[in-house]
């Protein structure tokens, strides 16, 4: 599990998944999905204020996308601005893949076909132009590939290899568009 940075909140999506987001990531999403001409600096400050409200004043680690969108919309309305965004755009900008499924598809040959299949999955997800690529199930995937029941140093090494492989594949892709990568 990823340790949550002090500048991140977990955003709970409608499908039950959660993703870590910073105030800056939220601001980028709102600016890109906004149909109005909103001053970007004002929007950054508004998003940072709402983020601070949930993170510091309410001491929350997670918030639903709808809650955050409603609070941001309320702040912007008090400033005389309107944004035509329901908050669902953020949910559509996240691509989620399960590493255990990918490992299961290459179970017969284990690592031989796992890495090319993983690269194909990453490329497939990038074609959808998400802001966040999320790969979950890393621990289960590693144990499955290693044929291990308990976590070992071999598992630890393989885990690092998979994360590094995903990073290198992402940076090698021309259409990455500064996409964030989350592996858990």
mmCIF file of C-alpha atoms in Angstrom:
data_model
loop_
_atom_site.group_PDB
_atom_site.id
_atom_site.type_symbol
_atom_site.label_atom_id
_atom_site.label_comp_id
_atom_site.label_asym_id
_atom_site.label_seq_id
_atom_site.Cartn_x
_atom_site.Cartn_y
_atom_site.Cartn_z
ATOM 1 C CA UNK A 1 0.000 0.000 0.000
ATOM 2 C CA UNK A 2 1.238 3.462 -0.798
ATOM 3 C CA UNK A 3 1.913 5.733 2.151
ATOM 4 C CA UNK A 4 -0.217 8.838 1.689
ATOM 5 C CA UNK A 5 1.839 12.018 1.315
ATOM 6 C CA UNK A 6 0.877 15.018 3.409
ATOM 7 C CA UNK A 7 -0.111 16.856 0.222
ATOM 8 C CA UNK A 8 -2.491 14.102 -1.001
ATOM 9 C CA UNK A 9 -6.039 13.006 -0.321
ATOM 10 C CA UNK A 10 -7.590 9.720 -1.340
ATOM 11 C CA UNK A 11 -10.423 10.350 -3.767
ATOM 12 C CA UNK A 12 -13.113 7.686 -3.620
ATOM 13 C CA UNK A 13 -14.589 6.911 -7.015
ATOM 14 C CA UNK A 14 -18.098 5.674 -7.777
ATOM 15 C CA UNK A 15 -16.781 2.163 -8.491
ATOM 16 C CA UNK A 16 -15.347 1.842 -4.951
ATOM 17 C CA UNK A 17 -11.746 2.492 -5.946
ATOM 18 C CA UNK A 18 -9.614 5.190 -4.325
ATOM 19 C CA UNK A 19 -6.788 7.204 -5.862
ATOM 20 C CA UNK A 20 -4.336 9.644 -4.296
ATOM 21 C CA UNK A 21 -4.573 13.200 -5.660
ATOM 22 C CA UNK A 22 -2.909 16.462 -4.795
ATOM 23 C CA UNK A 23 -4.490 19.900 -5.018
ATOM 24 C CA UNK A 24 -2.435 20.598 -8.136
ATOM 25 C CA UNK A 25 -3.730 17.465 -9.914
ATOM 26 C CA UNK A 26 -7.300 18.504 -9.123
ATOM 27 C CA UNK A 27 -6.694 22.020 -10.371
ATOM 28 C CA UNK A 28 -5.228 20.739 -13.650
ATOM 29 C CA UNK A 29 -8.280 18.534 -14.152
ATOM 30 C CA UNK A 30 -10.759 21.332 -13.441
ATOM 31 C CA UNK A 31 -8.940 23.743 -15.753
ATOM 32 C CA UNK A 32 -8.817 21.212 -18.591
ATOM 33 C CA UNK A 33 -12.495 20.242 -18.244
ATOM 34 C CA UNK A 34 -13.826 23.740 -17.639
ATOM 35 C CA UNK A 35 -15.858 25.370 -20.383
ATOM 36 C CA UNK A 36 -15.549 28.832 -18.878
ATOM 37 C CA UNK A 37 -12.657 31.237 -18.972
ATOM 38 C CA UNK A 38 -11.605 31.075 -15.317
ATOM 39 C CA UNK A 39 -8.442 32.693 -14.083
ATOM 40 C CA UNK A 40 -6.101 29.740 -13.525
ATOM 41 C CA UNK A 41 -4.435 31.328 -10.499
ATOM 42 C CA UNK A 42 -7.767 31.958 -8.795
ATOM 43 C CA UNK A 43 -8.803 28.380 -9.517
ATOM 44 C CA UNK A 44 -5.538 27.058 -8.042
ATOM 45 C CA UNK A 45 -6.130 28.999 -4.843
ATOM 46 C CA UNK A 46 -9.766 27.855 -4.626
ATOM 47 C CA UNK A 47 -8.807 24.196 -5.150
ATOM 48 C CA UNK A 48 -5.986 24.502 -2.600
ATOM 49 C CA UNK A 49 -8.413 26.033 -0.095
ATOM 50 C CA UNK A 50 -10.952 23.231 -0.516
ATOM 51 C CA UNK A 51 -8.137 20.686 -0.310
ATOM 52 C CA UNK A 52 -6.888 22.312 2.914
ATOM 53 C CA UNK A 53 -10.421 22.310 4.330
ATOM 54 C CA UNK A 54 -10.821 18.553 3.885
ATOM 55 C CA UNK A 55 -7.239 17.598 4.747
ATOM 56 C CA UNK A 56 -6.479 19.915 7.679
ATOM 57 C CA UNK A 57 -9.657 21.341 9.118
ATOM 58 C CA UNK A 58 -11.721 18.156 8.838
ATOM 59 C CA UNK A 59 -8.621 15.902 9.234
ATOM 60 C CA UNK A 60 -9.868 13.570 6.517
ATOM 61 C CA UNK A 61 -7.692 11.149 4.612
ATOM 62 C CA UNK A 62 -10.293 10.483 1.917
ATOM 63 C CA UNK A 63 -13.135 12.289 0.203
ATOM 64 C CA UNK A 64 -15.525 11.387 -2.597
ATOM 65 C CA UNK A 65 -15.109 13.121 -5.924
ATOM 66 C CA UNK A 66 -18.645 14.465 -5.564
ATOM 67 C CA UNK A 67 -17.955 15.980 -2.125
ATOM 68 C CA UNK A 68 -14.856 17.743 -3.363
ATOM 69 C CA UNK A 69 -16.542 18.964 -6.553
ATOM 70 C CA UNK A 70 -19.512 20.322 -4.579
ATOM 71 C CA UNK A 71 -17.239 22.162 -2.122
ATOM 72 C CA UNK A 72 -15.125 23.613 -4.946
ATOM 73 C CA UNK A 73 -18.224 24.682 -6.835
ATOM 74 C CA UNK A 74 -19.555 26.408 -3.700
ATOM 75 C CA UNK A 75 -16.283 28.311 -3.222
ATOM 76 C CA UNK A 76 -16.207 29.362 -6.865
ATOM 77 C CA UNK A 77 -19.844 30.503 -6.734
ATOM 78 C CA UNK A 78 -19.075 32.736 -3.733
ATOM 79 C CA UNK A 79 -16.320 34.287 -5.865
ATOM 80 C CA UNK A 80 -18.839 34.885 -8.663
ATOM 81 C CA UNK A 81 -17.530 32.131 -10.938
ATOM 82 C CA UNK A 82 -19.250 29.088 -12.404
ATOM 83 C CA UNK A 83 -17.697 25.906 -13.695
ATOM 84 C CA UNK A 84 -19.773 23.381 -15.575
ATOM 85 C CA UNK A 85 -18.237 20.311 -14.060
ATOM 86 C CA UNK A 86 -19.929 17.623 -12.004
ATOM 87 C CA UNK A 87 -16.724 16.065 -10.743
ATOM 88 C CA UNK A 88 -17.172 12.929 -12.837
ATOM 89 C CA UNK A 89 -14.488 14.061 -15.284
ATOM 90 C CA UNK A 90 -11.868 13.203 -12.667
ATOM 91 C CA UNK A 91 -13.253 9.681 -12.367
ATOM 92 C CA UNK A 92 -13.049 9.215 -16.155
ATOM 93 C CA UNK A 93 -9.435 10.355 -16.246
ATOM 94 C CA UNK A 94 -8.196 7.372 -14.233
ATOM 95 C CA UNK A 95 -7.262 4.122 -15.881
ATOM 96 C CA UNK A 96 -7.140 1.078 -13.588
ATOM 97 C CA UNK A 97 -5.531 -2.274 -14.372
ATOM 98 C CA UNK A 98 -5.222 -5.337 -12.162
ATOM 99 C CA UNK A 99 -1.747 -6.868 -12.213
ATOM 100 C CA UNK A 100 -3.098 -10.184 -10.888
ATOM 101 C CA UNK A 101 -5.271 -10.553 -13.985
ATOM 102 C CA UNK A 102 -2.322 -9.820 -16.261
ATOM 103 C CA UNK A 103 -0.211 -12.374 -14.366
ATOM 104 C CA UNK A 104 -3.063 -14.894 -14.626
ATOM 105 C CA UNK A 105 -3.219 -14.431 -18.393
ATOM 106 C CA UNK A 106 0.460 -15.360 -18.614
ATOM 107 C CA UNK A 107 0.345 -18.049 -15.918
ATOM 108 C CA UNK A 108 1.531 -20.883 -18.129
ATOM 109 C CA UNK A 109 4.783 -19.164 -19.035
ATOM 110 C CA UNK A 110 5.049 -16.951 -15.953
ATOM 111 C CA UNK A 111 7.485 -14.095 -16.522
ATOM 112 C CA UNK A 112 8.168 -14.904 -20.185
ATOM 113 C CA UNK A 113 4.893 -13.384 -21.387
ATOM 114 C CA UNK A 114 4.068 -11.250 -18.354
ATOM 115 C CA UNK A 115 6.306 -8.285 -19.185
ATOM 116 C CA UNK A 116 5.252 -7.959 -22.850
ATOM 117 C CA UNK A 117 1.609 -8.318 -21.763
ATOM 118 C CA UNK A 118 2.150 -5.634 -19.110
ATOM 119 C CA UNK A 119 3.638 -3.275 -21.705
ATOM 120 C CA UNK A 120 0.670 -3.922 -24.019
ATOM 121 C CA UNK A 121 -1.754 -3.155 -21.176
ATOM 122 C CA UNK A 122 0.056 0.091 -20.395
ATOM 123 C CA UNK A 123 -0.060 1.132 -24.065
ATOM 124 C CA UNK A 124 -3.729 0.221 -24.283
ATOM 125 C CA UNK A 125 -4.534 2.344 -21.248
ATOM 126 C CA UNK A 126 -2.465 5.277 -22.553
ATOM 127 C CA UNK A 127 -4.566 5.357 -25.747
ATOM 128 C CA UNK A 128 -7.468 6.518 -23.570
ATOM 129 C CA UNK A 129 -5.376 9.559 -22.496
ATOM 130 C CA UNK A 130 -5.872 9.203 -18.734
ATOM 131 C CA UNK A 131 -4.314 11.575 -16.216
ATOM 132 C CA UNK A 132 -3.577 8.711 -13.821
ATOM 133 C CA UNK A 133 -2.562 5.146 -14.641
ATOM 134 C CA UNK A 134 -3.263 2.898 -11.686
ATOM 135 C CA UNK A 135 -1.966 -0.657 -11.471
ATOM 136 C CA UNK A 136 -3.273 -2.522 -8.444
ATOM 137 C CA UNK A 137 -2.641 -5.979 -7.024
ATOM 138 C CA UNK A 138 1.150 -5.804 -7.142
ATOM 139 C CA UNK A 139 1.760 -8.005 -4.116
ATOM 140 C CA UNK A 140 -0.606 -10.750 -5.305
ATOM 141 C CA UNK A 141 0.833 -10.562 -8.803
ATOM 142 C CA UNK A 142 4.397 -10.972 -7.526
ATOM 143 C CA UNK A 143 3.501 -13.948 -5.350
ATOM 144 C CA UNK A 144 1.672 -15.526 -8.285
ATOM 145 C CA UNK A 145 4.602 -15.049 -10.674
ATOM 146 C CA UNK A 146 7.156 -16.197 -8.101
ATOM 147 C CA UNK A 147 5.020 -19.182 -7.119
ATOM 148 C CA UNK A 148 5.387 -18.116 -3.499
ATOM 149 C CA UNK A 149 2.975 -18.482 -0.614
ATOM 150 C CA UNK A 150 4.912 -16.120 1.633
ATOM 151 C CA UNK A 151 6.699 -12.900 0.863
ATOM 152 C CA UNK A 152 10.439 -13.398 0.354
ATOM 153 C CA UNK A 153 13.492 -11.499 -0.808
ATOM 154 C CA UNK A 154 12.859 -12.905 -4.292
ATOM 155 C CA UNK A 155 9.371 -11.405 -4.164
ATOM 156 C CA UNK A 156 10.801 -8.075 -3.051
ATOM 157 C CA UNK A 157 13.239 -8.075 -5.965
ATOM 158 C CA UNK A 158 10.513 -8.985 -8.465
ATOM 159 C CA UNK A 159 8.255 -6.251 -7.078
ATOM 160 C CA UNK A 160 10.979 -3.670 -7.683
ATOM 161 C CA UNK A 161 11.528 -5.034 -11.213
ATOM 162 C CA UNK A 162 7.843 -4.700 -12.098
ATOM 163 C CA UNK A 163 7.619 -1.125 -10.797
ATOM 164 C CA UNK A 164 10.814 -0.133 -12.589
ATOM 165 C CA UNK A 165 9.594 -1.822 -15.791
ATOM 166 C CA UNK A 166 6.327 0.133 -15.661
ATOM 167 C CA UNK A 167 8.213 3.385 -15.109
ATOM 168 C CA UNK A 168 10.566 2.755 -18.012
ATOM 169 C CA UNK A 169 7.715 1.742 -20.333
ATOM 170 C CA UNK A 170 5.750 4.859 -19.396
ATOM 171 C CA UNK A 171 8.658 7.216 -20.026
ATOM 172 C CA UNK A 172 9.370 5.505 -23.365
ATOM 173 C CA UNK A 173 5.835 6.097 -24.661
ATOM 174 C CA UNK A 174 5.417 9.239 -26.768
ATOM 175 C CA UNK A 175 1.745 9.715 -25.826
ATOM 176 C CA UNK A 176 2.281 9.673 -22.052
ATOM 177 C CA UNK A 177 1.366 13.394 -21.728
ATOM 178 C CA UNK A 178 2.739 13.606 -18.186
ATOM 179 C CA UNK A 179 0.480 10.868 -16.941
ATOM 180 C CA UNK A 180 0.847 9.902 -13.271
ATOM 181 C CA UNK A 181 1.625 6.277 -12.421
ATOM 182 C CA UNK A 182 0.320 4.614 -9.256
ATOM 183 C CA UNK A 183 1.346 1.036 -8.485
ATOM 184 C CA UNK A 184 -0.041 -0.630 -5.390
#
